[in-house]
Coordinates of C-alpha atoms and ligand atoms in Angstrom, one line a residue:
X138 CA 106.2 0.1 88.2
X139 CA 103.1 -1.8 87.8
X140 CA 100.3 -0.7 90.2
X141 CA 96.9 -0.6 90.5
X142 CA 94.5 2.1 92.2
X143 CA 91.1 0.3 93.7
X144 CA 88.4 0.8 90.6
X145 CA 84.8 -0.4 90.3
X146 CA 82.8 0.0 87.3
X147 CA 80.9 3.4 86.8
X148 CA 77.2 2.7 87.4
X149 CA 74.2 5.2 87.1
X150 CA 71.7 4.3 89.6
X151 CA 73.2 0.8 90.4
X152 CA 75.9 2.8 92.6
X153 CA 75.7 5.8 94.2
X154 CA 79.2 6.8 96.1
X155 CA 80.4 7.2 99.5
X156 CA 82.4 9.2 100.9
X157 CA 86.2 8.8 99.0
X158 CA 84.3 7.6 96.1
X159 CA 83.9 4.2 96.7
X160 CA 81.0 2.9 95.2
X161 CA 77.8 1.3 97.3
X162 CA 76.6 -1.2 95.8
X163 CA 72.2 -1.5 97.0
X164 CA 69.9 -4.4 96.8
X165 CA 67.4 -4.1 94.0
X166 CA 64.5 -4.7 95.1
X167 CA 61.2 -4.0 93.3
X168 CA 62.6 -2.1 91.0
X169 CA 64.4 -0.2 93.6
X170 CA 67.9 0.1 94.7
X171 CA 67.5 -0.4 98.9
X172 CA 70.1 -0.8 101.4
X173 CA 70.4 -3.9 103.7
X174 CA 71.2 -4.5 106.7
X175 CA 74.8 -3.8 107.0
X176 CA 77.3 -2.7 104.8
X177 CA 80.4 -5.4 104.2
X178 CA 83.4 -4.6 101.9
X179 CA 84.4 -5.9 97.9
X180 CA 87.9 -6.4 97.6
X181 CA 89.8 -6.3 94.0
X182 CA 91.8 -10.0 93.5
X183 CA 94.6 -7.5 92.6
X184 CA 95.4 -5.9 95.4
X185 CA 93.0 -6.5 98.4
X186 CA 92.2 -2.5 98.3
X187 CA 88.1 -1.8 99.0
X188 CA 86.4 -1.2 95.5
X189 CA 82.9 -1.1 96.8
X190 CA 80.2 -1.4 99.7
X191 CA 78.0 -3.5 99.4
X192 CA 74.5 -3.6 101.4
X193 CA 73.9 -7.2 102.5
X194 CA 70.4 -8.0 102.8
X195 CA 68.7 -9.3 106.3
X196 CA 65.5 -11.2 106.4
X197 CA 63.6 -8.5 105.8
X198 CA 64.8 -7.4 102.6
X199 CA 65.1 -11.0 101.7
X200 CA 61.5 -11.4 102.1
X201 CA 60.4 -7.8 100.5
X202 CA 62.1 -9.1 97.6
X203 CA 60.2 -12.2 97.6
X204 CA 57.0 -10.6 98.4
X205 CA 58.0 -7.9 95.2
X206 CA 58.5 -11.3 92.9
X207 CA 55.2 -12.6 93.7
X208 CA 53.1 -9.9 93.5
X209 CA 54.9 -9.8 89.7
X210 CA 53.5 -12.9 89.2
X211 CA 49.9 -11.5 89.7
X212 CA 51.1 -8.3 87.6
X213 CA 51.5 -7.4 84.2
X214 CA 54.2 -10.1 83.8
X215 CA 51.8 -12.4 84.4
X216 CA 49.6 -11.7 81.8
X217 CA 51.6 -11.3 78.8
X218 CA 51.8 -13.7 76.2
X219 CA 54.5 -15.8 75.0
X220 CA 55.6 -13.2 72.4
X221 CA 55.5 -10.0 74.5
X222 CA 57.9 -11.7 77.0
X223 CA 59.8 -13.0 74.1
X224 CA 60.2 -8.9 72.9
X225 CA 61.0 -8.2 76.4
X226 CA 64.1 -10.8 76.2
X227 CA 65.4 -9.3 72.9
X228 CA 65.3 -5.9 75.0
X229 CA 67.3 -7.4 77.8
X230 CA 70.0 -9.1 75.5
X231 CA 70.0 -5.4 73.6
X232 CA 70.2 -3.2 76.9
X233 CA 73.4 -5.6 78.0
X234 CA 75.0 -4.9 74.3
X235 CA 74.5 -1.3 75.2
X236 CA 75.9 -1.1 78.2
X237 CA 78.5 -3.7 77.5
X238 CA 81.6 -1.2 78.3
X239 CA 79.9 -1.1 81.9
X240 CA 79.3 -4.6 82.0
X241 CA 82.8 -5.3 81.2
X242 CA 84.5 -3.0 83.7
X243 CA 82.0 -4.5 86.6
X244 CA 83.1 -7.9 86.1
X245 CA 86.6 -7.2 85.4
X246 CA 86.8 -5.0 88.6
X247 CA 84.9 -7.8 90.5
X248 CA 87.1 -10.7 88.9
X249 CA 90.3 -9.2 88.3
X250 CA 90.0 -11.7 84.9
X251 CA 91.9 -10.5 81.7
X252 CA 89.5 -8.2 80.0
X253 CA 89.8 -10.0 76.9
X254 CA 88.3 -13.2 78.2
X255 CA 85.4 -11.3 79.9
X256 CA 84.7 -9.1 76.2
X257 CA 84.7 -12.3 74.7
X258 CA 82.6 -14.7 76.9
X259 CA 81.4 -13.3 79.7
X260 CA 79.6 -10.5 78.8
X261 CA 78.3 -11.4 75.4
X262 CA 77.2 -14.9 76.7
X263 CA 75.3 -12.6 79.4
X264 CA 73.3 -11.1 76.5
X265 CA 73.2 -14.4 74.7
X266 CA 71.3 -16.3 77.6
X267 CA 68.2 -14.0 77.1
X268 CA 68.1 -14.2 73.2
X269 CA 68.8 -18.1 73.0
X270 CA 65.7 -18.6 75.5
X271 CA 63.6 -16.2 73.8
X272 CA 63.8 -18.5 71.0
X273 CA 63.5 -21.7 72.5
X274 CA 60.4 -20.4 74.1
X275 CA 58.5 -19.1 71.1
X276 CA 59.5 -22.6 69.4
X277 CA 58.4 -24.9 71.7
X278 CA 56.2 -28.0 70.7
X279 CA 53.7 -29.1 73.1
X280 CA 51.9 -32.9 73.1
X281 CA 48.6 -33.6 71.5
X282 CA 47.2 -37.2 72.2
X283 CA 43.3 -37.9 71.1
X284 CA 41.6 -40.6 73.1
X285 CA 38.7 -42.8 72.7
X286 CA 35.8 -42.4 75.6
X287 CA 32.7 -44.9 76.5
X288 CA 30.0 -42.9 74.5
X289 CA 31.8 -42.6 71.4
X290 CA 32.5 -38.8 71.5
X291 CA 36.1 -38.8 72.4
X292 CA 38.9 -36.7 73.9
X293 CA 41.8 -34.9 73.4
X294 CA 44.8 -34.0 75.9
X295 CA 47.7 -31.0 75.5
X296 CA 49.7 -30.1 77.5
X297 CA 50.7 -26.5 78.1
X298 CA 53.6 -25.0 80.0
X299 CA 53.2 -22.8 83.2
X300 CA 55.8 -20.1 85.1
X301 CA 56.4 -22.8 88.6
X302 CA 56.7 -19.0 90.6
X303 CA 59.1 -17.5 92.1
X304 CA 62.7 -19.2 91.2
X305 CA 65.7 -18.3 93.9
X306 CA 68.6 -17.6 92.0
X307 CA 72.0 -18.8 93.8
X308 CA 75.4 -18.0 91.8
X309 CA 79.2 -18.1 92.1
X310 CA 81.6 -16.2 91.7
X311 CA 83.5 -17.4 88.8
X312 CA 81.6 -16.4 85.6
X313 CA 79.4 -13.8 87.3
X314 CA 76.8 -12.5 84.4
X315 CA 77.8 -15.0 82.2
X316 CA 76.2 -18.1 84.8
X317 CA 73.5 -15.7 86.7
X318 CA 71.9 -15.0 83.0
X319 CA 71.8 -18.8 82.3
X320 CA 69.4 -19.1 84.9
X321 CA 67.4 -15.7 84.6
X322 CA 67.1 -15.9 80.9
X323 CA 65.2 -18.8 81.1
X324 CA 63.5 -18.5 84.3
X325 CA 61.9 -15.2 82.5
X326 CA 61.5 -16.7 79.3
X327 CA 58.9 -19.0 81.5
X328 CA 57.0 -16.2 83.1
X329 CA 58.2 -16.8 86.5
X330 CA 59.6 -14.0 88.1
X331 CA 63.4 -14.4 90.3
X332 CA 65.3 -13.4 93.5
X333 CA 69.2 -13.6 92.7
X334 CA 71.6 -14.1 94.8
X335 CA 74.9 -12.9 93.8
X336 CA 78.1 -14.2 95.0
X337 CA 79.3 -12.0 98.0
X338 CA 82.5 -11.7 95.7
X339 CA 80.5 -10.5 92.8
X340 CA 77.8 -8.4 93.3
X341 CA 78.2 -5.5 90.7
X342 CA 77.1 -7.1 87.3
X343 CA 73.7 -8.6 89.2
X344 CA 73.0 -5.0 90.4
X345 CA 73.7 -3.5 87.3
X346 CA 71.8 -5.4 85.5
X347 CA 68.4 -3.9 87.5
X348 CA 69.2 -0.6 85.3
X349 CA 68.8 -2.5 82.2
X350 CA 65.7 -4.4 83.5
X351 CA 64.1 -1.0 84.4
X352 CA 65.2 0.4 81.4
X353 CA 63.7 -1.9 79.3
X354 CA 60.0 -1.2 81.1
X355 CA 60.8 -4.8 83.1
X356 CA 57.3 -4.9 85.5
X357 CA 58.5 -4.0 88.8
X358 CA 59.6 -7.3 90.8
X359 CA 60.1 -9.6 87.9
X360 CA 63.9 -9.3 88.8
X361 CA 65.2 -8.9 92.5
X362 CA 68.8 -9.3 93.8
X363 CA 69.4 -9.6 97.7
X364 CA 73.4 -9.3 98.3
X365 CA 75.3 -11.3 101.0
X366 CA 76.7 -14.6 102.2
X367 CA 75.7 -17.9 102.4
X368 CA 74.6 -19.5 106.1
X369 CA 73.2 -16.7 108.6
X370 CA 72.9 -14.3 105.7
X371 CA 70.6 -13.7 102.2
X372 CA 71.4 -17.3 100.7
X373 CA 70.0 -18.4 103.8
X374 CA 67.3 -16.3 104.2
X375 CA 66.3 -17.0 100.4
X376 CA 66.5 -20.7 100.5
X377 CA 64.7 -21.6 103.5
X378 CA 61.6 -18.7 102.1
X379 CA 59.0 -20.2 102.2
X380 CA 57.5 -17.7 99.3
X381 CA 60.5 -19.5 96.8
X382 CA 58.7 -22.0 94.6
X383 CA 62.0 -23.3 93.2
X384 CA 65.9 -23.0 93.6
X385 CA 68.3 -22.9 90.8
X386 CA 71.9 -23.3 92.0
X387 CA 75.3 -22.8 91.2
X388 CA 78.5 -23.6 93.1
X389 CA 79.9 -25.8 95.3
X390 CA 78.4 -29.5 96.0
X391 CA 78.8 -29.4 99.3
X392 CA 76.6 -25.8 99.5
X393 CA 74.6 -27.6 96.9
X394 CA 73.6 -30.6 99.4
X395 CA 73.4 -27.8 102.3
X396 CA 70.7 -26.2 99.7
X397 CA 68.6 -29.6 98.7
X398 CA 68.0 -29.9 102.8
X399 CA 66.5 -26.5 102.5
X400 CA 64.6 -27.3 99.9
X401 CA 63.2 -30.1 101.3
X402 CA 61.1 -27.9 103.5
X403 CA 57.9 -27.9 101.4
X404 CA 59.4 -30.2 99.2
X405 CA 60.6 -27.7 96.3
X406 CA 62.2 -28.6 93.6
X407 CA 66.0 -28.1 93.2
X408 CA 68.3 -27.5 89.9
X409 CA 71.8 -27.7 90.9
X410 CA 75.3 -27.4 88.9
X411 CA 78.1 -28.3 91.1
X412 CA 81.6 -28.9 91.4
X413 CA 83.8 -30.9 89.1
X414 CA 87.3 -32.9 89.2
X415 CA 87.6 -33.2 85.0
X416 CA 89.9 -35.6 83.0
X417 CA 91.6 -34.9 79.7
X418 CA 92.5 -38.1 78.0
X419 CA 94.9 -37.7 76.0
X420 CA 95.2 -40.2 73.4
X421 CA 98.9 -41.2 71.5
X422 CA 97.2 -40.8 68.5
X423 CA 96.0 -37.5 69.2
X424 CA 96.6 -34.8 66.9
X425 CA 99.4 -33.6 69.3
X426 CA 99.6 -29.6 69.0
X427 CA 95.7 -29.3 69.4
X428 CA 95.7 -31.8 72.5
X429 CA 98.3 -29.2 73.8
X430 CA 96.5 -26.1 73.7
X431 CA 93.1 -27.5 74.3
X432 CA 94.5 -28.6 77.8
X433 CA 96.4 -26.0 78.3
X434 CA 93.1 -23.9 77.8
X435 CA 91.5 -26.4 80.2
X436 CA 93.8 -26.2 83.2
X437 CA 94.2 -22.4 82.4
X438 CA 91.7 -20.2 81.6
X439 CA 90.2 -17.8 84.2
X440 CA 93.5 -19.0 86.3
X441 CA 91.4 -22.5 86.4
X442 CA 88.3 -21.3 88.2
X443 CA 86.1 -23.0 85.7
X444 CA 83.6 -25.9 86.9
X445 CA 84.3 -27.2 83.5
X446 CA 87.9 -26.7 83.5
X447 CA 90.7 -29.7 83.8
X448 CA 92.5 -30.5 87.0
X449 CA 93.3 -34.3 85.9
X450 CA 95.5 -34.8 82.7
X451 CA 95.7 -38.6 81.6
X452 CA 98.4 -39.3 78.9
X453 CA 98.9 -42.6 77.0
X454 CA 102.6 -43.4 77.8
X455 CA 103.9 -43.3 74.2
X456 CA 103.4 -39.4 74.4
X457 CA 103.8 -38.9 78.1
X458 CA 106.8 -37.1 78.1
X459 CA 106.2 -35.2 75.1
X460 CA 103.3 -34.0 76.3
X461 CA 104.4 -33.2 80.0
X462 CA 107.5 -31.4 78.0
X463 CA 104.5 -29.3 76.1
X464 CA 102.1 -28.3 78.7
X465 CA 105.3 -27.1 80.9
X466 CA 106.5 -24.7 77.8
X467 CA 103.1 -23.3 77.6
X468 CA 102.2 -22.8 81.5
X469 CA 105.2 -20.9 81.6
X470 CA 104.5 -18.9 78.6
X471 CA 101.3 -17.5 80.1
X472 CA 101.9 -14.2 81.2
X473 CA 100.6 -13.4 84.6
X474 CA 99.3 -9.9 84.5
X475 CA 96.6 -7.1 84.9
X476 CA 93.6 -7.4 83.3
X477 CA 93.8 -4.9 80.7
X478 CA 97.3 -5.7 79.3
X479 CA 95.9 -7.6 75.8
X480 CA 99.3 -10.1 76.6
X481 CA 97.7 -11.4 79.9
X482 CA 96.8 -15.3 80.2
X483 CA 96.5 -15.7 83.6
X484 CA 94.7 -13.2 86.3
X485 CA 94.6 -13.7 89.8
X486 CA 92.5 -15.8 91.9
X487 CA 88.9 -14.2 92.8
X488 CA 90.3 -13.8 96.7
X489 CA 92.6 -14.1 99.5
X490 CA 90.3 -17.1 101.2
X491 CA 90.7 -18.8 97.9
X492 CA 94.0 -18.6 97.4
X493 CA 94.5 -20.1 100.5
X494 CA 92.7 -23.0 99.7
X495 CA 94.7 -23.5 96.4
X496 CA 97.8 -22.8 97.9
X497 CA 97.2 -25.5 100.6
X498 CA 96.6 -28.1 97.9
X499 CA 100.1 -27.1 96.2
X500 CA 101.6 -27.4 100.0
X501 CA 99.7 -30.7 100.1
X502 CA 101.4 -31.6 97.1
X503 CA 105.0 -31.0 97.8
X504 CA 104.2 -33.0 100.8
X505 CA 103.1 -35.8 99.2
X506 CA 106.1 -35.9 97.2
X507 CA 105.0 -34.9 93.7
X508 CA 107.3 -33.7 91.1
X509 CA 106.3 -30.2 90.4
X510 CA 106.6 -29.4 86.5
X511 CA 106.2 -26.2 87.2
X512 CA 104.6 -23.2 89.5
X513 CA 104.0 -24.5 92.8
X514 CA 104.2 -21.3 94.6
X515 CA 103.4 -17.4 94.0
X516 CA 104.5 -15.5 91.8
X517 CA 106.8 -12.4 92.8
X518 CA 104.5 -9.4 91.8
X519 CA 105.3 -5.7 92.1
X520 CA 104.2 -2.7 94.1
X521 CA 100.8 -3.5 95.6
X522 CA 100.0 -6.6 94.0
X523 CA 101.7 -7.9 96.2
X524 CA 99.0 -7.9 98.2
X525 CA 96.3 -9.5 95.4
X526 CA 95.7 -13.1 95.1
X527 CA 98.3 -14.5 92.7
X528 CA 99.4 -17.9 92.4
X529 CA 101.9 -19.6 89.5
X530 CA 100.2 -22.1 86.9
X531 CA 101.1 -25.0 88.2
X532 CA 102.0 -28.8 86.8
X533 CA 102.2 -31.8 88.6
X534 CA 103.7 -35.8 88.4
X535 CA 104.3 -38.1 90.1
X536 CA 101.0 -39.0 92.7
X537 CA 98.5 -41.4 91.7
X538 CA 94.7 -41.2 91.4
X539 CA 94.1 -41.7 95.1
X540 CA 95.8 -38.4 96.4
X541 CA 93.4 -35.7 97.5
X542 CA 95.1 -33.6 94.1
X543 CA 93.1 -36.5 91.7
X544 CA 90.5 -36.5 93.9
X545 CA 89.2 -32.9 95.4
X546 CA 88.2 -30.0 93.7
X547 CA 90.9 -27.4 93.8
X548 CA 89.8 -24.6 91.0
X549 CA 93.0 -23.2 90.8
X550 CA 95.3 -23.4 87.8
X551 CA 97.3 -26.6 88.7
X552 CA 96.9 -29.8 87.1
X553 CA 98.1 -33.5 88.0
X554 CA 99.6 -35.3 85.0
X555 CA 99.4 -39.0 84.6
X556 CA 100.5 -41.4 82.4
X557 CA 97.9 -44.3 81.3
X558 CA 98.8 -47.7 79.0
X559 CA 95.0 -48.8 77.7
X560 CA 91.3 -47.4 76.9
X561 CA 89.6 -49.5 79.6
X562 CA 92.4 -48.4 82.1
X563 CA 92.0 -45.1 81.5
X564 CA 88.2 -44.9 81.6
X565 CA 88.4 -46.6 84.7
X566 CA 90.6 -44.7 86.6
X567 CA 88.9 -41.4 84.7
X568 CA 85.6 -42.8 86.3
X569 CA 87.0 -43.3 89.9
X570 CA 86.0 -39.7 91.0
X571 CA 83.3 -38.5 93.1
X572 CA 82.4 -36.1 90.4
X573 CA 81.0 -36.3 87.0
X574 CA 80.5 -32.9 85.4
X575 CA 82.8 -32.7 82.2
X576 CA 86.0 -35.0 80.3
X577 CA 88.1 -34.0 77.2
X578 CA 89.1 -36.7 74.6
X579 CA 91.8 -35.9 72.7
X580 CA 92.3 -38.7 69.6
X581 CA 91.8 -39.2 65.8
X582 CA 90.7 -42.5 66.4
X583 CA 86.5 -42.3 65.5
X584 CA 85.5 -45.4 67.0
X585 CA 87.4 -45.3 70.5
X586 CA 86.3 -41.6 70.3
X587 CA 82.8 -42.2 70.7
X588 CA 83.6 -45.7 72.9
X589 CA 85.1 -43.2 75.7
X590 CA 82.5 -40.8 75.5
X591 CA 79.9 -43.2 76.3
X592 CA 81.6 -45.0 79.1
X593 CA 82.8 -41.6 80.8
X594 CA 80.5 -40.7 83.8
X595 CA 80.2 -37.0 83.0
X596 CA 77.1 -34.8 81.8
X597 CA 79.6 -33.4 79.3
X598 CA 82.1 -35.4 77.2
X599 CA 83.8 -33.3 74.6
X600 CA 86.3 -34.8 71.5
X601 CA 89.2 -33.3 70.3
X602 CA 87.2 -29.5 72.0
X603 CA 86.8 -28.2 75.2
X604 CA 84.7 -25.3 76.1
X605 CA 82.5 -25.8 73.1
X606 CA 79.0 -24.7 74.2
X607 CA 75.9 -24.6 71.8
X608 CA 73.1 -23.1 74.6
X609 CA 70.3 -25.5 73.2
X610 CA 71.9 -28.5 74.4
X611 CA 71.8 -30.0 77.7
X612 CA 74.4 -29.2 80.5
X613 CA 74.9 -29.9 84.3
X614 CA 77.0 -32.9 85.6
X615 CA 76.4 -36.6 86.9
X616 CA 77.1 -37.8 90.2
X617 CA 78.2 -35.2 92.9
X618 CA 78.4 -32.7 90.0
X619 CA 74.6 -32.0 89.5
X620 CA 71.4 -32.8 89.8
X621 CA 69.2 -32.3 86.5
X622 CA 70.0 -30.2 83.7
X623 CA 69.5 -27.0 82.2
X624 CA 69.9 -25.9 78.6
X625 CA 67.8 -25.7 75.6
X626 CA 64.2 -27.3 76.2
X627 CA 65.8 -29.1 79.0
X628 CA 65.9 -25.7 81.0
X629 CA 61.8 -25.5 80.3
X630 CA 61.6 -29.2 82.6
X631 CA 62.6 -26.9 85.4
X632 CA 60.9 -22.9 85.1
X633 CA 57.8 -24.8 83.7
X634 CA 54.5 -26.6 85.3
X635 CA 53.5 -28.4 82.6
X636 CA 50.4 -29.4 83.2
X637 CA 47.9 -32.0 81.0
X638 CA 44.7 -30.4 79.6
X639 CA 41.8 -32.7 78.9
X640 CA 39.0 -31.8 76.6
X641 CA 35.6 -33.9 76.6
X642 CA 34.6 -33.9 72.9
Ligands
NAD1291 P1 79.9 -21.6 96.7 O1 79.2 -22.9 96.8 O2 80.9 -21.3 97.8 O3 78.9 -20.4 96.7 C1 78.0 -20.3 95.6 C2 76.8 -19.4 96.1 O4 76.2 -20.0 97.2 C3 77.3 -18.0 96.7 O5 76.4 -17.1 96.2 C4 77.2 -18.3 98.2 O6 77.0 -17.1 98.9 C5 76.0 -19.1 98.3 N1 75.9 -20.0 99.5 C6 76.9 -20.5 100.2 N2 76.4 -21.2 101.2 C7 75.0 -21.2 101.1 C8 74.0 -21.7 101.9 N3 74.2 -22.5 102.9 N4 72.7 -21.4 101.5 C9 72.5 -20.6 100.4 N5 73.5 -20.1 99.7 C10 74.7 -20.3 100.0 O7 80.7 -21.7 95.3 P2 81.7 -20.6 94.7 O8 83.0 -20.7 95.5 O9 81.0 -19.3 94.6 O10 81.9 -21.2 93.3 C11 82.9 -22.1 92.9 C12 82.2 -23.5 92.8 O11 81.2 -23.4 91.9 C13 83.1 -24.6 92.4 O12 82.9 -25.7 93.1 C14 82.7 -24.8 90.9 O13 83.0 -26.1 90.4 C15 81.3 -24.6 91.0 N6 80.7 -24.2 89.7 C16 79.9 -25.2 89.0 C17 79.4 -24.9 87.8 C18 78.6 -25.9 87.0 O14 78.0 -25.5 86.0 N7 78.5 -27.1 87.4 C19 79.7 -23.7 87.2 C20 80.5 -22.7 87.9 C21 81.0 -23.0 89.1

């Protein structure tokens, strides 16, 4: 019989153990692992046992963490050059590589994800985020105007970048390290100096990742995490500090919106990735089997809790049936499983909460009268996973673009299907969303290939791909899916001060 006994990652100083060996997972906090206020439980998605403690910091944690980051800022961090931070990067990317079996169990304990996706994006991605920003920031250009002046002798102007402070560092629970290290890379890379925020679902790879900092001679301070919740807890306590200098952001929009009103006192600025509600357009003239499996990747992957991932499928009617027929064969190919069976495709969700949410929105469905394809319900696991939070893959026709399922965020794995009969319908209904974050365009057709991408409102239009991610290139979403972007150079507009120097000649 399948079961699974509560297990978190083995950690060295990370995670000391209470009492039945349950882990405790501490605060870092200059340097230091600390306890918090109170001590609130980490559940496995598997099986709802405890797998760790975790110390959820109060205000006064929350601001000795903030008080360690800026006295960094006055420290030795603050006076290396460019190239020393960029060797203490490479260390950081290194000590994650050499640690990665830790790494892996952490996030796979924390997630319940199949290990194979986490060995093969989460953590090396994790790594990746300090070496790609390393580079960018030893290659940066900087502007050089001369200028003419009244007595003939002239002037010249650069510009040169500058650490903005102390950036608070707010992440979800999805793609722990991997979207944490997208932020903290380059935040470092600047010279500013962070307080992260881990999800409350989420906490070990952040607290982990203090031993590495520590053990590649990190100044004390340059890299705080406060653990907790969101309002009346550490996210609150770090977003309203007035010690933060800037918020990065990842999650929800609505927590984002709760987080620009924060921000607004002192008028900080705010960088903030948010939810999404993508479209895959599939095109008749698609090359069919790829369309197939890049969708099903889409809807799928990570049991659909990616911002990125696909939750409206558009089809031209031509191939509509075709296609429904496809997707339905391979949802129901994915084997639902544990994490470390290599034949898994689909984990379970990250909680109980959320699989009440997602379950709601298949409920919601039903009611509404769609035609399930397939899923719809949860899956009949054995022993206790019975008690972890599994749901079916799940296919939908039948409801239009105004029902809540084409409109709202679910982040499950459940897609509505839709059949479409021209380019300009299908980029206008694609458009009709509050959300703008990402759209996949499935079609040989070069010309209407890059038409649709340039018409789609999205920060990220992909063509006949999804997922593809070069890290120099911008990312975040338009409308209610983000505000700015991050990526490449465009990640220096935000963890930089880039301020004009003028030179009397
Ligand atoms: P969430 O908004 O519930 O929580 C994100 C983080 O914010 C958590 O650490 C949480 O504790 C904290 N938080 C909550 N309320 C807060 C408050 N008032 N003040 C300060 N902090 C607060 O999001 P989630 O459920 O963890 O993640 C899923 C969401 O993230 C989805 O909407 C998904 O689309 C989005 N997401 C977006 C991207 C992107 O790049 N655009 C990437 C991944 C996930």
């Amino acid at each position: 019989m399948l079961t699974t006994e509560p297990k978190a990652a083995s950690h060295g100083a990370s995670a000391a153990t209470a009492d039945g060996g349950i882990p405790l997972i501490r605060n870092f906090i200059d340097g230091e692992y600390l306890d918090g206020t109170r001590w609130f439980d980490k559940r496995s998605p598997l099986n709802h046992a405890v797998i760790a403690r975790v110390a959820e910091a109060g205000r006064e944690q929350v601001d000795a963490a903030v008080q360690a980051a800026r006295a960094a800022l006055h420290g030795p961090w603050g006076t290396m050059t460019v190239n020393e931070r960029v060797d203490v990067l490479y260390a950081l990317a290194d000590g994650i590589n050499r640690r990665f079996d830790d790494f892996l169990a952490a996030e796979v304990a924390d997630t319940g994800k199949p290990m194979s996706l986490a060995r093969h994006i989460d953590i090396p991605r994790g790594a990746a985020n300090f070496r790609v920003f390393a580079d960018v920031v030893k290659n940066v250009p900087t502007e050089f105007f001369e200028m003419s002046t009244p007595d003939g002798a002239g002037a010249i102007n650069y510009a040169m970048r500058r650490p903005v402070g102390v950036v608070g560092v707010i992440c979800p629970w999805n793609l722990p390290l991997l979207l944490m290290t997208w932020k903290v890379g380059p935040a470092l890379a600047c010279g500013n100096t962070v307080v992260v925020k881990p999800s409350e679902e989420t906490p070990q790879t952040a607290a982990l990742l203090g031993e590495v900092m520590n053990a590649a001679g990190v100044p004390r301070g340059v890299y705080n995490v406060v653990h907790g919740f969101g309002p009346g807890s550490a996210g609150e306590f770090l977003t309203t500090h007035p010690g933060v200098n800037a918020i990065t952001f990842t999650g929800e929009t609505r927590t984002g919106a709760a987080i620009m009103k924060a921000a607004a006192d002192g008028a900080r600025p705010v960088s903030l990735e948010m939810g999404g509600k993508n479209a895959a357009i599939v095109f008749a003239d698609c090359d069919f089997d790829a369309a197939v499996e890049g969708t099903l990747r889409s809807c799928f992957a990570n049991a659909g809790q990616v911002c990125l991932g696909t939750e409206r499928v558009y089809v031209e009617r031509p191939v509509f049936e075709k296609f429904v027929a496809a997707l339905k064969a391979g949802a129901e190919a994915l084997r639902i499983g544990l994490p470390d069976d290599p034949a898994t495709g689909l984990g379970p969700l990250i909680s109980e909460e959320h699989r009440r949410k997602v379950l709601s929105y298949y409920a919601k469905a039903a009611e509404l009268g769609a035609t399930v394809v397939t899923g719809g319900g949860v899956p009949d696991m054995p022993g206790n996973l019975k008690e972890g939070a599994w749901v079916q893959p799940t296919l939908w026709t039948g409801l239009g673009d105004d029902s809540p399922i084409a409109r709202e965020e679910i982040f499950g794995p459940c897609a509505l299907i839709m059949p479409f009969d021209s380019e300009q319908e299908v980029i206008r209904r694609a458009n009709d969303n509050p959300y703008g974050l990402a759209t996949a365009i499935w079609t040989t057709h070069l010309s209407r290939a890059h038409r649709v991408a340039a018409s789609i409102e999205v920060g990220i239009a992909w063509v006949n791909s999804w997922f593809l991610r070069d890290l120099r290139t911008p990312f975040g979403g338009a409308k209610q899916s983000g505000i700015g972007r991050e990526g490449g150079v465009h990640s220096l507009e935000f963890y930089t001060e880039l301020k004009n120097v003028c030179v009397k000649l």
